[in-house]
Amino acid sequence: MVAFRNHRPSQLSALALNRRRMLALGGLAAGAGALGACGGNTGRGSADGVNLSQWYHQYGEPGTQQAAEKYAAAYEDATVTINWIPGDYDTALSSGLLAEKQGDYPDVFEGHLNRAMVESGQIVPLDDILTDVLDDYTPDDLARNTIDGKVYGVRMIDDPQFLYYRPSLLDGAGITPPATFEELMAAAAELTTGDVKGLFLGNDDSATKLFQPIVFSAGQTLLTEDNQIGFDKDTVIAGALQAKELHESSSLLIGAPTEAWDPSSIIQELCAIQWCGLWALPQIIEAHGEDIAVIPFPAFGSGTPTVFNGGWDTFVNAGSEHVDEAKAFVKWLWVDNEEFILDWNLSYGFHIPPRLSMRGGAEQLADGPAAEAVRISEEFGWAENPNWTPTMETAVDDMMTHIVLEGNDPSTEFDNAVATIQGELDGIFG
């Protein structure tokens, strides 16, 4: 599953938004173009001929598409067609949610909740199908799917992201696993040789990815419970300047053959430490055996380590001609079907089952680095906030890029980002 999933789809409908509201909620990518979906008619169908379309982004693990088709084929109350979307899933989904013709839009789709989806009337609440199991989800998984007291998404998988490293390399260099960002920088420098870089955080040089670890390691947050800005200037600028120092070293792997969501770089020994997700653990173990371990992302300043608990959720399109039938399918697959939920989480890479009652049976996660990944995700993990809009994320991404990669004035860049975020908040919450 793709890593660094703190981005959100641009899921806004023009139907329920005037221009000011659309801008306030983050906007919609215009001219989304063709969907490029790969379809598969996999359901057996029902007597009344209900057809449902279920959309997934293209997962990287072998067998995932076939698994989704297997689940659909087992459903007897509708014919479920799987659309497996390669490439830019966010743009394809934005376009699909604006479509009016059945077959062109998803009835059920995976994604990440954003307030815009609710404000524009694109999705329906799912409280009624979750009533009996709400206590079986983590508070974070409920919070990331809740807007104004209503639950709109059903959690499918939990995907913590952290740093993989090979203990033999650190032991050989006399390095202890880094607990602070300064220690990570020093370790990356020491582990860099002519053929191996010390650290791989992503081909964009990590400027944008580090903002949220900076905030959460300081014990701060993106938005407070009353939807005010939850981070301060001194903390962010100090962290950004540390990231700039790392960028200016020669310790980072840049221009790797694949992005950091793929474990190929640490498998092929292009780097000593790599930021990736739990899903990649089976591949890494196959390559390096017991010579692999995980740690949370080290703390900035005097903060604490952090783990981004990413993942995916399922939603029902309010524009579907079969909303009730779509909700029934979601309940059958992602609420009631323990066999398929565990299969999806544990058979194609490793993921943490979102249902607390099912985690005890996840033997694959019971020991070794998998168990450590689960532990640190519970101790240091943080989740998305559905009120944090794409425009807000773009503002901080631009700020980090301008400070870290372009050397712009940190104070000015921070003020610009905060002004954009505050404008968003004022537009949404008045």
Coordinates of C-alpha atoms in Angstrom, one line a residue, residues 35 70 76 91 119 121 152-153 162 187 228 244 258 271-275 310 315 326 343 363 408:
L35 CA -10.3 7.5 -15.3
K70 CA -12.7 -12.6 -4.6
E76 CA -24.7 -12.6 -3.2
T91 CA -7.8 12.9 -9.6
E119 CA -20.1 19.8 3.0
G121 CA -22.9 16.1 0.0
Y152 CA -18.7 8.6 7.4
G153 CA -16.0 6.0 6.8
F162 CA 8.5 4.3 10.6
A187 CA 23.9 8.2 12.0
Q228 CA -7.6 26.5 15.8
K244 CA 17.5 22.0 5.8
T258 CA 11.3 3.8 -6.7
C271 CA 20.5 2.9 1.8
A272 CA 21.1 1.9 5.4
I273 CA 17.9 3.4 6.9
Q274 CA 14.6 3.9 5.1
W275 CA 11.3 5.4 6.0
G310 CA -1.8 5.8 7.8
F315 CA -17.1 5.3 1.9
A326 CA -24.0 0.0 -1.1
D343 CA -7.1 -11.8 4.8
E363 CA -0.3 -14.2 14.5
N408 CA 13.7 31.3 1.7

